[in-house]
Tab-separated table of C-alpha atoms in Angstrom:
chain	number	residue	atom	x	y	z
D	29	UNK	CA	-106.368	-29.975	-114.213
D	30	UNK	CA	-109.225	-27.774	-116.191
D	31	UNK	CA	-105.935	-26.001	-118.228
D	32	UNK	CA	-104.280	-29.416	-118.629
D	33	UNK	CA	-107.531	-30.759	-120.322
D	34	UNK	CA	-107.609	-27.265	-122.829
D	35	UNK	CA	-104.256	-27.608	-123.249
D	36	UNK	CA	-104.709	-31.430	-124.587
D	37	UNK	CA	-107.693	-30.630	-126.562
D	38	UNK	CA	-105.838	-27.536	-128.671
D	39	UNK	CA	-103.272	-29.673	-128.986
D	40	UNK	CA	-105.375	-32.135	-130.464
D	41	UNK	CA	-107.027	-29.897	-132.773
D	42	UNK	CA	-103.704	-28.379	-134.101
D	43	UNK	CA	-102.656	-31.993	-134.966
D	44	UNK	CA	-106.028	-32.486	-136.090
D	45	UNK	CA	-105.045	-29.331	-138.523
D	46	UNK	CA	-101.678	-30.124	-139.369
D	47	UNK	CA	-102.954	-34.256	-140.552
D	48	UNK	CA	-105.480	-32.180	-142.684
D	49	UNK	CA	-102.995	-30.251	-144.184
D	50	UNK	CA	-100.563	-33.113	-144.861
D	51	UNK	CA	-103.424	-35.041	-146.489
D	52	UNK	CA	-104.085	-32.224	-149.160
D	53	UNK	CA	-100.066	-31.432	-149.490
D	54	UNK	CA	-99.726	-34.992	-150.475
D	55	UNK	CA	-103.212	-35.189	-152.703
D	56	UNK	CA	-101.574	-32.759	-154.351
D	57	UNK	CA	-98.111	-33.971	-154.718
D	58	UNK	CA	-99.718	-37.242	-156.146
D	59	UNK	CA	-101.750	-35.523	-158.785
D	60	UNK	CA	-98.694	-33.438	-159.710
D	61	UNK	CA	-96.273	-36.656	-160.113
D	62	UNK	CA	-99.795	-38.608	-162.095
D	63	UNK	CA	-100.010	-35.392	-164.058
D	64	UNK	CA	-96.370	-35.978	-165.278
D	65	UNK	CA	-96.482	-39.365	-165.885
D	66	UNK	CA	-99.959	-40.064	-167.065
D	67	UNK	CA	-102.441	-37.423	-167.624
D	68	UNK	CA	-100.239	-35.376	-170.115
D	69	UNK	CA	-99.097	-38.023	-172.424
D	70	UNK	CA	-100.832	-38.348	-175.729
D	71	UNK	CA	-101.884	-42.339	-175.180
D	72	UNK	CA	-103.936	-41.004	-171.999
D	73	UNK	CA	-104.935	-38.367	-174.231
D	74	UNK	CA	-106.344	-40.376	-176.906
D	75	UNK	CA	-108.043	-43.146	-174.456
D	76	UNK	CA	-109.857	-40.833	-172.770
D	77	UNK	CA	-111.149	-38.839	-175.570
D	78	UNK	CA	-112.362	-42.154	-177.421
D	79	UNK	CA	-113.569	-43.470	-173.902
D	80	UNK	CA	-115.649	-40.376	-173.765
D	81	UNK	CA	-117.184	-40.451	-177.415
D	82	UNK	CA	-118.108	-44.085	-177.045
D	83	UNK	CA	-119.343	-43.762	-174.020
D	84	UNK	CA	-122.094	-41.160	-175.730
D	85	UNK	CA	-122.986	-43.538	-178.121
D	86	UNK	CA	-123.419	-46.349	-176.513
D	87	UNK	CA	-125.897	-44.178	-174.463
D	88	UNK	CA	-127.866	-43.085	-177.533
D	89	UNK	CA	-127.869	-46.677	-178.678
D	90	UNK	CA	-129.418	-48.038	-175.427
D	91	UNK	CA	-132.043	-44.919	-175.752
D	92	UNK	CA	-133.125	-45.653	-179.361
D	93	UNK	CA	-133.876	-49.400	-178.683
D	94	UNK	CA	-136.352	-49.594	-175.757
D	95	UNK	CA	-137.517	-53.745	-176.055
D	96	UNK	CA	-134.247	-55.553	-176.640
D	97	UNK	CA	-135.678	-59.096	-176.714
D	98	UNK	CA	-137.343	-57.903	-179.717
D	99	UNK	CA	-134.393	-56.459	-181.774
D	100	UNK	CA	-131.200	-59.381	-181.648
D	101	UNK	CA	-129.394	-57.431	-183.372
D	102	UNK	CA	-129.225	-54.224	-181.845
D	103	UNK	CA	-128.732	-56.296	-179.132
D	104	UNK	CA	-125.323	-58.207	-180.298
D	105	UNK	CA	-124.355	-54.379	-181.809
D	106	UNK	CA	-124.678	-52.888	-177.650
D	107	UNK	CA	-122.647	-55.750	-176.353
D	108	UNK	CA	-120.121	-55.074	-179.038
D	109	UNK	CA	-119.842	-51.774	-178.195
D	110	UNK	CA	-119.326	-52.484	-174.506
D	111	UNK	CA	-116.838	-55.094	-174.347
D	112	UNK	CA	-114.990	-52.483	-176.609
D	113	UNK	CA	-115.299	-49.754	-174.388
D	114	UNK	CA	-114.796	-52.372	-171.162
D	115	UNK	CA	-111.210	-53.052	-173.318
D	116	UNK	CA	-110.262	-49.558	-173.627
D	117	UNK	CA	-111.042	-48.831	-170.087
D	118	UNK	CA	-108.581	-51.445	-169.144
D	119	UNK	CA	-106.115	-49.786	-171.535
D	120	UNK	CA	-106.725	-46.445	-169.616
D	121	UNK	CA	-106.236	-48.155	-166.195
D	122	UNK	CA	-102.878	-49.772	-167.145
D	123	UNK	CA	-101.812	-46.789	-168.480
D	124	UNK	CA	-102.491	-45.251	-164.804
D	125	UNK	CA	-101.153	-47.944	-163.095
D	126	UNK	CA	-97.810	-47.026	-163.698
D	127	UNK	CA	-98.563	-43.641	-161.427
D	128	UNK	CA	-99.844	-45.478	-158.452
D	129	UNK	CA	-96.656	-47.707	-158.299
D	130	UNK	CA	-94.030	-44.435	-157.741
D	131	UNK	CA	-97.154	-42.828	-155.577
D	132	UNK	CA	-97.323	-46.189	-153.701
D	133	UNK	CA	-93.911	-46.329	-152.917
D	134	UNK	CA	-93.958	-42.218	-152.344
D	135	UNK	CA	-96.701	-42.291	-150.231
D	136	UNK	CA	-95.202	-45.430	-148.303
D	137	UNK	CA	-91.796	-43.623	-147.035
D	138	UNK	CA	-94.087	-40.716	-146.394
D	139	UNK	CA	-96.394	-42.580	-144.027
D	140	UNK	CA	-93.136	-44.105	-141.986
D	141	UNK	CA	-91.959	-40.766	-141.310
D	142	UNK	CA	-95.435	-39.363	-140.490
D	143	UNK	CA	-95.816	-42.127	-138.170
D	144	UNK	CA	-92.333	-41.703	-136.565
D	145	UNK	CA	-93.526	-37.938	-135.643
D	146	UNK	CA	-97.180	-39.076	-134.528
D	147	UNK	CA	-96.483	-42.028	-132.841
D	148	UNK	CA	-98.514	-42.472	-129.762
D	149	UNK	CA	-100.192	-39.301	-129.703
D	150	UNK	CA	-104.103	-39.139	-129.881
D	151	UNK	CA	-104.783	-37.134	-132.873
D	152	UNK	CA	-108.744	-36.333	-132.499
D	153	UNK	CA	-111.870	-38.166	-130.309
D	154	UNK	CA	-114.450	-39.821	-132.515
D	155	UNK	CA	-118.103	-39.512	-131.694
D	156	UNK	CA	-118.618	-43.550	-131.925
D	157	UNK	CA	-116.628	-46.619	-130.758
D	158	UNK	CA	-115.585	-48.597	-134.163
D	159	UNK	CA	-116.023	-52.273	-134.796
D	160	UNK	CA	-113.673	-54.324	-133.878
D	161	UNK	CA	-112.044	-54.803	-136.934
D	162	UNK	CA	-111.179	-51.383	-137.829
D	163	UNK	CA	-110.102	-50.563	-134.281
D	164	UNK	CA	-106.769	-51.822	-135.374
D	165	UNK	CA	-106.269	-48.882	-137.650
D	166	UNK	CA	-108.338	-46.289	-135.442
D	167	UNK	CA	-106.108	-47.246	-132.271
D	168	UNK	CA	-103.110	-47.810	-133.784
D	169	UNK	CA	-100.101	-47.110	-131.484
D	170	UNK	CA	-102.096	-45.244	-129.161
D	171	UNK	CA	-101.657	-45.773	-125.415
D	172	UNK	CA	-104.833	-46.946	-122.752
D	173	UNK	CA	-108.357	-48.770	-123.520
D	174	UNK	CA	-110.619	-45.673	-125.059
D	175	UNK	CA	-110.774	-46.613	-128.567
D	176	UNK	CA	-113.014	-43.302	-129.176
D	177	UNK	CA	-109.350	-42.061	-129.687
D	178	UNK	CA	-108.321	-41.851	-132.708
D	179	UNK	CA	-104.759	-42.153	-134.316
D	180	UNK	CA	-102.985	-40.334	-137.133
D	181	UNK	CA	-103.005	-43.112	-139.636
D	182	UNK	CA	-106.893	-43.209	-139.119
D	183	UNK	CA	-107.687	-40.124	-139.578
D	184	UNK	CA	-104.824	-39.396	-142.507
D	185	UNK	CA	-106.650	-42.681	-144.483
D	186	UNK	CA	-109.640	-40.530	-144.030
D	187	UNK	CA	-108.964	-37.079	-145.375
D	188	UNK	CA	-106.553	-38.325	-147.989
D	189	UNK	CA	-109.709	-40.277	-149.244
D	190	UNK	CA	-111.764	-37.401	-149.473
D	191	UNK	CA	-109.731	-34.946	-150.076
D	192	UNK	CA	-107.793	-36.099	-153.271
D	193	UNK	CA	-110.910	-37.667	-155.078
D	194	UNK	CA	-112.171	-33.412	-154.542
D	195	UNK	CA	-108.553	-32.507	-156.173
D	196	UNK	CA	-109.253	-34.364	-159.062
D	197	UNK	CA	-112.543	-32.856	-159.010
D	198	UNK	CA	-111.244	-29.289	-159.097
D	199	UNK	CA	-108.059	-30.296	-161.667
D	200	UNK	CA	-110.544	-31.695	-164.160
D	201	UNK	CA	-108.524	-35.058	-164.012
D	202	UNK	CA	-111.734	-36.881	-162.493
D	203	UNK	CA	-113.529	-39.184	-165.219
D	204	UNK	CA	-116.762	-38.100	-166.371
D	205	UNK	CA	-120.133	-38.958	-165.053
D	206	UNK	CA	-120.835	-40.749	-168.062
D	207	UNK	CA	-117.895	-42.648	-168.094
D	208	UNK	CA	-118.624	-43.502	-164.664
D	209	UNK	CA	-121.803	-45.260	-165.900
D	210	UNK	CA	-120.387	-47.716	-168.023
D	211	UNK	CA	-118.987	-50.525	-165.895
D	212	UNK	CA	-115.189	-50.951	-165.571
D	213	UNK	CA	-112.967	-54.094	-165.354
D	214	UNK	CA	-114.902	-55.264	-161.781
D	215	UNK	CA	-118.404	-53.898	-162.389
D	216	UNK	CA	-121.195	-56.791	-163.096
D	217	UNK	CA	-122.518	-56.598	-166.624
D	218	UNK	CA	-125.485	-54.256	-167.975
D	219	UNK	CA	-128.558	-55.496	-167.800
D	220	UNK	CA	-131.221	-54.786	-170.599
D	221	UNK	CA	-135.091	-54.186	-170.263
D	222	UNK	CA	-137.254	-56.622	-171.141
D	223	UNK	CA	-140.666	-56.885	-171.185
C-alpha cells in the first residue's frame, strides 16, 4: 500500500512537471506567433514608441503643476493629453487583438487534446479546499469527493498565467511601467490633487 501511495505521488509530480512544461512550451509558442503578427510590424512599432514618449510627458506635466484647481488651463491641456494617449492605447490593443484571435483558437485545439490525455487523472493536491465556485475548474473531470485535488486544466490556467506574463518580461515585449500607469480603455479616470 506504502509503494502504491509513492508510486501515485511521483506520478503526480511528473504530471505536475510535464503541465509546467506545456504551459511555458505554449507561452512561448504564443509570443512567437504575436511576435509575427504584431510586435514586428511597423504600426506596433510606431504606437508604442509614441505611447511611450507621451506617456513621459504627460508625467512631467502632472509634476510641474502641483494645485490644479488653480491653473484651468493646464488642467484642460492634461486631459487633452490623456484622452489622446487613452486613443492610442486603444489603437495598440486592436492592433494586438488580431494575435489573441489565432492564439485563441491555437490554444483552444491545444487544450482539447491536453484534456483528452489528462482526463481524470489528479494532477497535484492543493494545500486549501477552493470556493465553491472555482471548484468547477479545480475538480474538473476528476473522480471522488476530495476537491483538494486538483485537475490539469486548473493548474495549466495557473502556470500559463504566470508563466507567459514572465516571457514577456524576459522578451522585452511587456509594456513599460510607465505605460502601465496611465489608465487603459477600462481603467477609471485620473484624479487630480486639490487642495
Amino acid at each position: 500500500y506504502n509503494e502504491y501511495k509513492s508510486y501515485l505521488r511521483l506520478a503526480m509530480f511528473a504530471d505536475t512537471l510535464l503541465i509546467v512544461a506545456i504551459s511555458i512550451c505554449t507561452a512561448l509558442f504564443a509570443e512567437g506567433v504575436t511576435y509575427i503578427l504584431v510586435y514586428r510590424t511597423e504600426k506596433y512599432k510606431k504606437l508604442k514608441a509614441s505611447i511611450e514618449k507621451q506617456t513621459k510627458r504627460l508625467d512631467k506635466k502632472k509634476e510641474t503643476v502641483t494645485d490644479i484647481s488653480k491653473q484651468p488651463g493646464h488642467k484642460k491641456k492634461i486631459e487633452k493629453e490623456e484622452e489622446r494617449l487613452k486613443s492610442e492605447k486603444r489603437d495598440l490593443s486592436y492592433v494586438k487583438m488580431q494575435s489573441m484571435f489565432v492564439i485563441g483558437f491555437i490554444f483552444t485545439s491545444l487544450m482539447g487534446m491536453f484534456n483528452s490525455i489528462f482526463d481524470g487523472r489528479v494532477v497535484g493536491k492543493l494545500p486549501f479546499t477552493p470556493i465553491s465556485f472555482i471548484q468547477g475548474i479545480s475538480h474538473r473531470n476528476l473522480p471522488g469527493e476530495d476537491y483538494t485535488d486538483c485537475s490539469f486544466i486548473f493548474l495549466y490556467i495557473l502556470c500559463t498565467m504566470s508563466v507567459r506574463q514572465n516571457i514577456q518580461k524576459m522578451l522585452g515585449f511587456a509594456p513599460s511601467r510607465a505605460v502601465n500607469k496611465v489608465g487603459g480603455i477600462f481603467s477609471p479616470p485620473t484624479n487630480f490633487k486639490q487642495n
